[in-house]
């Protein structure tokens, strides 16, 4: 797999996992440590069994941070909520293939808002569902757990899925970032990177692991990236 690896792995902080009683301090650390994205998990309680991170909360965070946003909409028919968010040109907005009746139309709507666009796939969703829209997207999120709560175990077949998706992207010479989301732990990160991940969405199993400080967790992830992919980040 080494020949498929691309430099400049990015870290996206899953804000649903932040220490909410110390969110301001942790946001400052993310800024100081040059985290690449703030990852916003938007759940509607229908597609995924939880509710979290509505537009009012996200928009307030954005007023005090200039870190680009990585929106992950886990909601049925996401286009109905596009206008409630204050997107900027630095942002990426990803919607689920499983949630849009007309995926291409929804991606066009997002593109017209001036953002980068992405599609997320649940563990059991075949890669072939992207066949006729893959040229129109900037990011693919491979879910390595089923959408919902944090702290779930990795679905092991998804490591092979990352590899297969990366091969498709490279063979087609497409400029698409491959993101992985779900149990992105210190133990699993090496396998995800070796399979070809470009963006790591860090949650409770790494970035916001309570056994170490946030700063130490960030440094540990950066060390793993450097050791495996030779990045200077």
mmCIF file of C-alpha atoms in Angstrom:
data_model
loop_
_atom_site.group_PDB
_atom_site.id
_atom_site.type_symbol
_atom_site.label_atom_id
_atom_site.label_comp_id
_atom_site.label_asym_id
_atom_site.label_seq_id
_atom_site.Cartn_x
_atom_site.Cartn_y
_atom_site.Cartn_z
ATOM 1 C CA UNK A 1 0.000 0.000 0.000
ATOM 2 C CA UNK A 2 2.967 2.326 0.496
ATOM 3 C CA UNK A 3 3.013 3.414 -3.141
ATOM 4 C CA UNK A 4 -0.517 4.838 -2.735
ATOM 5 C CA UNK A 5 0.317 7.065 0.217
ATOM 6 C CA UNK A 6 0.100 10.829 -0.214
ATOM 7 C CA UNK A 7 1.692 13.360 2.131
ATOM 8 C CA UNK A 8 0.019 16.060 4.211
ATOM 9 C CA UNK A 9 -2.390 14.080 6.356
ATOM 10 C CA UNK A 10 -4.829 16.403 8.092
ATOM 11 C CA UNK A 11 -6.485 16.207 11.509
ATOM 12 C CA UNK A 12 -10.143 17.069 11.968
ATOM 13 C CA UNK A 13 -11.335 17.553 15.565
ATOM 14 C CA UNK A 14 -14.711 15.952 16.276
ATOM 15 C CA UNK A 15 -16.374 18.657 18.369
ATOM 16 C CA UNK A 16 -19.137 16.333 19.587
ATOM 17 C CA UNK A 17 -16.371 14.779 21.745
ATOM 18 C CA UNK A 18 -15.046 18.024 23.221
ATOM 19 C CA UNK A 19 -15.064 18.588 26.999
ATOM 20 C CA UNK A 20 -18.106 20.843 27.030
ATOM 21 C CA UNK A 21 -17.327 22.239 30.478
ATOM 22 C CA UNK A 22 -13.950 23.412 29.158
ATOM 23 C CA UNK A 23 -14.827 23.962 25.507
ATOM 24 C CA UNK A 24 -13.302 27.448 25.317
ATOM 25 C CA UNK A 25 -9.933 26.282 26.634
ATOM 26 C CA UNK A 26 -9.886 23.243 24.371
ATOM 27 C CA UNK A 27 -10.823 25.288 21.331
ATOM 28 C CA UNK A 28 -7.879 27.585 22.092
ATOM 29 C CA UNK A 29 -5.523 24.579 22.218
ATOM 30 C CA UNK A 30 -6.846 23.273 18.888
ATOM 31 C CA UNK A 31 -6.135 26.701 17.414
ATOM 32 C CA UNK A 32 -2.620 26.914 18.902
ATOM 33 C CA UNK A 33 -1.745 23.406 17.685
ATOM 34 C CA UNK A 34 -2.856 24.206 14.125
ATOM 35 C CA UNK A 35 -5.580 21.589 13.883
ATOM 36 C CA UNK A 36 -6.747 21.536 10.274
ATOM 37 C CA UNK A 37 -10.530 21.315 10.698
ATOM 38 C CA UNK A 38 -13.319 21.474 13.243
ATOM 39 C CA UNK A 39 -15.531 18.489 12.463
ATOM 40 C CA UNK A 40 -19.222 19.131 13.109
ATOM 41 C CA UNK A 41 -21.383 16.006 13.474
ATOM 42 C CA UNK A 42 -24.963 17.046 12.802
ATOM 43 C CA UNK A 43 -27.424 14.305 13.822
ATOM 44 C CA UNK A 44 -31.204 14.397 13.491
ATOM 45 C CA UNK A 45 -32.256 11.420 15.637
ATOM 46 C CA UNK A 46 -33.718 9.709 12.563
ATOM 47 C CA UNK A 47 -30.815 8.556 10.387
ATOM 48 C CA UNK A 48 -28.571 8.338 13.450
ATOM 49 C CA UNK A 49 -29.833 7.647 16.999
ATOM 50 C CA UNK A 50 -28.794 10.887 18.683
ATOM 51 C CA UNK A 51 -29.268 14.658 18.464
ATOM 52 C CA UNK A 52 -26.277 16.979 18.523
ATOM 53 C CA UNK A 53 -24.683 20.154 17.156
ATOM 54 C CA UNK A 54 -27.374 22.299 15.621
ATOM 55 C CA UNK A 55 -26.658 25.441 13.656
ATOM 56 C CA UNK A 56 -26.978 27.803 16.645
ATOM 57 C CA UNK A 57 -24.194 26.017 18.558
ATOM 58 C CA UNK A 58 -21.922 25.714 15.530
ATOM 59 C CA UNK A 59 -22.399 29.313 14.469
ATOM 60 C CA UNK A 60 -21.413 30.480 17.972
ATOM 61 C CA UNK A 61 -18.213 28.412 17.912
ATOM 62 C CA UNK A 62 -17.330 29.816 14.523
ATOM 63 C CA UNK A 63 -17.439 33.362 15.829
ATOM 64 C CA UNK A 64 -14.417 32.667 18.050
ATOM 65 C CA UNK A 65 -12.355 30.426 15.756
ATOM 66 C CA UNK A 66 -10.948 30.743 12.256
ATOM 67 C CA UNK A 67 -10.267 27.006 11.860
ATOM 68 C CA UNK A 68 -12.009 25.762 8.687
ATOM 69 C CA UNK A 69 -15.149 23.734 9.269
ATOM 70 C CA UNK A 70 -15.726 20.135 8.239
ATOM 71 C CA UNK A 71 -19.510 19.656 8.314
ATOM 72 C CA UNK A 72 -20.770 16.067 8.468
ATOM 73 C CA UNK A 73 -24.541 16.003 8.001
ATOM 74 C CA UNK A 74 -26.032 12.751 9.272
ATOM 75 C CA UNK A 75 -29.610 13.798 8.614
ATOM 76 C CA UNK A 76 -32.438 12.736 6.331
ATOM 77 C CA UNK A 77 -32.810 14.991 3.280
ATOM 78 C CA UNK A 78 -30.012 17.349 4.377
ATOM 79 C CA UNK A 79 -30.798 20.056 1.814
ATOM 80 C CA UNK A 80 -33.682 21.253 3.991
ATOM 81 C CA UNK A 81 -31.117 22.584 6.497
ATOM 82 C CA UNK A 82 -28.446 24.022 4.187
ATOM 83 C CA UNK A 83 -29.675 27.584 4.651
ATOM 84 C CA UNK A 84 -29.464 27.440 8.467
ATOM 85 C CA UNK A 85 -25.651 27.289 8.502
ATOM 86 C CA UNK A 86 -23.181 30.109 7.921
ATOM 87 C CA UNK A 87 -20.874 28.350 5.465
ATOM 88 C CA UNK A 88 -17.675 29.944 4.195
ATOM 89 C CA UNK A 89 -15.411 29.236 1.233
ATOM 90 C CA UNK A 90 -12.913 27.436 3.516
ATOM 91 C CA UNK A 91 -15.480 24.842 4.564
ATOM 92 C CA UNK A 92 -16.251 21.327 3.412
ATOM 93 C CA UNK A 93 -19.818 20.029 3.717
ATOM 94 C CA UNK A 94 -20.378 16.283 3.506
ATOM 95 C CA UNK A 95 -23.748 14.578 3.208
ATOM 96 C CA UNK A 96 -24.639 10.903 3.320
ATOM 97 C CA UNK A 97 -25.350 8.907 0.194
ATOM 98 C CA UNK A 98 -27.959 7.012 2.216
ATOM 99 C CA UNK A 99 -29.847 10.204 3.165
ATOM 100 C CA UNK A 100 -30.405 12.028 -0.133
ATOM 101 C CA UNK A 101 -33.118 11.006 -2.562
ATOM 102 C CA UNK A 102 -31.359 13.102 -5.197
ATOM 103 C CA UNK A 103 -27.700 13.144 -4.221
ATOM 104 C CA UNK A 104 -26.451 14.941 -7.321
ATOM 105 C CA UNK A 105 -28.996 17.750 -6.924
ATOM 106 C CA UNK A 106 -28.030 18.230 -3.257
ATOM 107 C CA UNK A 107 -24.327 18.360 -4.113
ATOM 108 C CA UNK A 108 -25.015 21.045 -6.734
ATOM 109 C CA UNK A 109 -26.950 23.067 -4.147
ATOM 110 C CA UNK A 110 -23.980 22.898 -1.804
ATOM 111 C CA UNK A 111 -21.491 23.746 -4.545
ATOM 112 C CA UNK A 112 -23.529 26.833 -5.378
ATOM 113 C CA UNK A 113 -22.984 27.991 -1.786
ATOM 114 C CA UNK A 114 -19.267 28.217 -2.503
ATOM 115 C CA UNK A 115 -18.092 25.305 -0.331
ATOM 116 C CA UNK A 116 -16.215 22.109 -1.019
ATOM 117 C CA UNK A 117 -18.572 19.140 -1.127
ATOM 118 C CA UNK A 118 -18.318 15.573 0.078
ATOM 119 C CA UNK A 119 -20.193 12.306 0.393
ATOM 120 C CA UNK A 120 -20.105 9.958 3.383
ATOM 121 C CA UNK A 121 -20.659 6.206 3.237
ATOM 122 C CA UNK A 122 -21.766 3.964 6.101
ATOM 123 C CA UNK A 123 -19.794 0.747 6.673
ATOM 124 C CA UNK A 124 -22.114 -1.477 4.618
ATOM 125 C CA UNK A 125 -22.712 0.964 1.741
ATOM 126 C CA UNK A 126 -20.853 -0.153 -1.421
ATOM 127 C CA UNK A 127 -18.298 2.152 -2.994
ATOM 128 C CA UNK A 128 -20.079 1.679 -6.332
ATOM 129 C CA UNK A 129 -22.865 4.008 -5.172
ATOM 130 C CA UNK A 130 -20.455 6.851 -5.990
ATOM 131 C CA UNK A 131 -19.845 5.747 -9.585
ATOM 132 C CA UNK A 132 -21.727 8.560 -11.326
ATOM 133 C CA UNK A 133 -21.012 11.452 -8.971
ATOM 134 C CA UNK A 134 -17.422 10.833 -7.903
ATOM 135 C CA UNK A 135 -16.033 13.412 -10.353
ATOM 136 C CA UNK A 136 -18.187 16.074 -8.691
ATOM 137 C CA UNK A 137 -16.938 15.765 -5.105
ATOM 138 C CA UNK A 138 -13.949 16.979 -3.104
ATOM 139 C CA UNK A 139 -14.108 14.640 -0.123
ATOM 140 C CA UNK A 140 -15.266 11.137 0.750
ATOM 141 C CA UNK A 141 -15.823 10.102 4.355
ATOM 142 C CA UNK A 142 -15.516 6.400 5.004
ATOM 143 C CA UNK A 143 -17.444 5.667 8.182
ATOM 144 C CA UNK A 144 -15.567 3.035 10.141
ATOM 145 C CA UNK A 145 -18.439 2.735 12.644
ATOM 146 C CA UNK A 146 -22.168 3.102 12.109
ATOM 147 C CA UNK A 147 -23.404 6.692 12.522
ATOM 148 C CA UNK A 148 -24.532 7.607 15.996
ATOM 149 C CA UNK A 149 -22.724 7.602 19.304
ATOM 150 C CA UNK A 150 -19.016 8.065 19.936
ATOM 151 C CA UNK A 151 -16.918 5.257 21.387
ATOM 152 C CA UNK A 152 -18.133 2.452 19.121
ATOM 153 C CA UNK A 153 -15.804 -0.402 18.077
ATOM 154 C CA UNK A 154 -14.263 -0.325 14.617
ATOM 155 C CA UNK A 155 -16.007 -2.297 11.875
ATOM 156 C CA UNK A 156 -12.912 -4.213 10.699
ATOM 157 C CA UNK A 157 -13.929 -4.552 7.037
ATOM 158 C CA UNK A 158 -13.762 -0.773 6.667
ATOM 159 C CA UNK A 159 -9.956 -0.783 6.618
ATOM 160 C CA UNK A 160 -10.133 -2.704 3.346
ATOM 161 C CA UNK A 161 -12.801 -0.271 2.207
ATOM 162 C CA UNK A 162 -10.429 2.683 2.769
ATOM 163 C CA UNK A 163 -7.798 0.892 0.681
ATOM 164 C CA UNK A 164 -10.271 0.132 -2.125
ATOM 165 C CA UNK A 165 -11.576 3.707 -2.189
ATOM 166 C CA UNK A 166 -8.070 5.146 -2.289
ATOM 167 C CA UNK A 167 -7.207 2.919 -5.223
ATOM 168 C CA UNK A 168 -10.269 4.112 -7.136
ATOM 169 C CA UNK A 169 -9.310 7.755 -6.509
ATOM 170 C CA UNK A 170 -5.715 7.251 -7.620
ATOM 171 C CA UNK A 171 -6.554 5.128 -10.661
ATOM 172 C CA UNK A 172 -9.016 7.770 -11.843
ATOM 173 C CA UNK A 173 -6.521 10.580 -11.115
ATOM 174 C CA UNK A 174 -9.078 12.465 -9.026
ATOM 175 C CA UNK A 175 -8.337 15.255 -6.546
ATOM 176 C CA UNK A 176 -10.399 13.895 -3.653
ATOM 177 C CA UNK A 177 -9.536 13.872 0.041
ATOM 178 C CA UNK A 178 -10.288 10.569 1.783
ATOM 179 C CA UNK A 179 -11.448 11.044 5.354
ATOM 180 C CA UNK A 180 -12.022 8.350 7.995
ATOM 181 C CA UNK A 181 -14.491 8.780 10.834
ATOM 182 C CA UNK A 182 -15.139 6.367 13.684
ATOM 183 C CA UNK A 183 -12.844 4.856 16.337
ATOM 184 C CA UNK A 184 -9.844 6.727 14.944
ATOM 185 C CA UNK A 185 -7.809 5.476 17.887
ATOM 186 C CA UNK A 186 -4.068 5.463 18.462
ATOM 187 C CA UNK A 187 -4.190 1.723 17.752
ATOM 188 C CA UNK A 188 -6.222 2.047 14.534
ATOM 189 C CA UNK A 189 -4.574 5.150 13.037
ATOM 190 C CA UNK A 190 -1.569 3.242 11.617
ATOM 191 C CA UNK A 191 -3.889 0.872 9.711
ATOM 192 C CA UNK A 192 -6.004 3.763 8.446
ATOM 193 C CA UNK A 193 -2.971 5.694 7.253
ATOM 194 C CA UNK A 194 -1.453 2.643 5.605
ATOM 195 C CA UNK A 195 -4.765 2.083 3.787
ATOM 196 C CA UNK A 196 -4.598 5.617 2.374
ATOM 197 C CA UNK A 197 -6.500 7.989 4.667
ATOM 198 C CA UNK A 198 -5.872 11.709 4.062
ATOM 199 C CA UNK A 199 -7.932 13.099 6.957
ATOM 200 C CA UNK A 200 -8.290 11.634 10.446
ATOM 201 C CA UNK A 201 -11.418 12.607 12.389
ATOM 202 C CA UNK A 202 -10.240 12.465 15.994
ATOM 203 C CA UNK A 203 -12.726 11.791 18.782
ATOM 204 C CA UNK A 204 -12.793 10.099 22.187
ATOM 205 C CA UNK A 205 -10.372 7.319 21.212
ATOM 206 C CA UNK A 206 -7.505 9.669 20.325
ATOM 207 C CA UNK A 207 -7.778 13.450 20.099
ATOM 208 C CA UNK A 208 -10.169 13.822 23.058
ATOM 209 C CA UNK A 209 -8.946 10.758 24.953
ATOM 210 C CA UNK A 210 -9.377 11.587 28.640
ATOM 211 C CA UNK A 211 -6.356 9.559 29.734
ATOM 212 C CA UNK A 212 -4.019 12.304 28.493
ATOM 213 C CA UNK A 213 -4.194 16.037 27.952
ATOM 214 C CA UNK A 214 -5.550 17.383 24.683
ATOM 215 C CA UNK A 215 -2.141 18.770 23.752
ATOM 216 C CA UNK A 216 -0.443 15.420 24.400
ATOM 217 C CA UNK A 217 -3.082 13.634 22.353
ATOM 218 C CA UNK A 218 -2.501 15.997 19.424
ATOM 219 C CA UNK A 219 1.246 15.441 19.615
ATOM 220 C CA UNK A 220 0.750 11.667 19.727
ATOM 221 C CA UNK A 221 -1.363 11.742 16.567
ATOM 222 C CA UNK A 222 1.151 13.960 14.798
ATOM 223 C CA UNK A 223 3.949 11.575 15.791
ATOM 224 C CA UNK A 224 2.036 8.609 14.351
ATOM 225 C CA UNK A 225 1.488 10.496 11.097
ATOM 226 C CA UNK A 226 5.146 11.470 10.879
ATOM 227 C CA UNK A 227 6.377 7.954 11.662
ATOM 228 C CA UNK A 228 4.098 6.261 9.140
ATOM 229 C CA UNK A 229 3.938 8.782 6.325
ATOM 230 C CA UNK A 230 7.027 10.913 6.805
ATOM 231 C CA UNK A 231 5.016 14.125 7.200
ATOM 232 C CA UNK A 232 6.395 17.260 8.802
ATOM 233 C CA UNK A 233 3.268 18.746 10.386
#
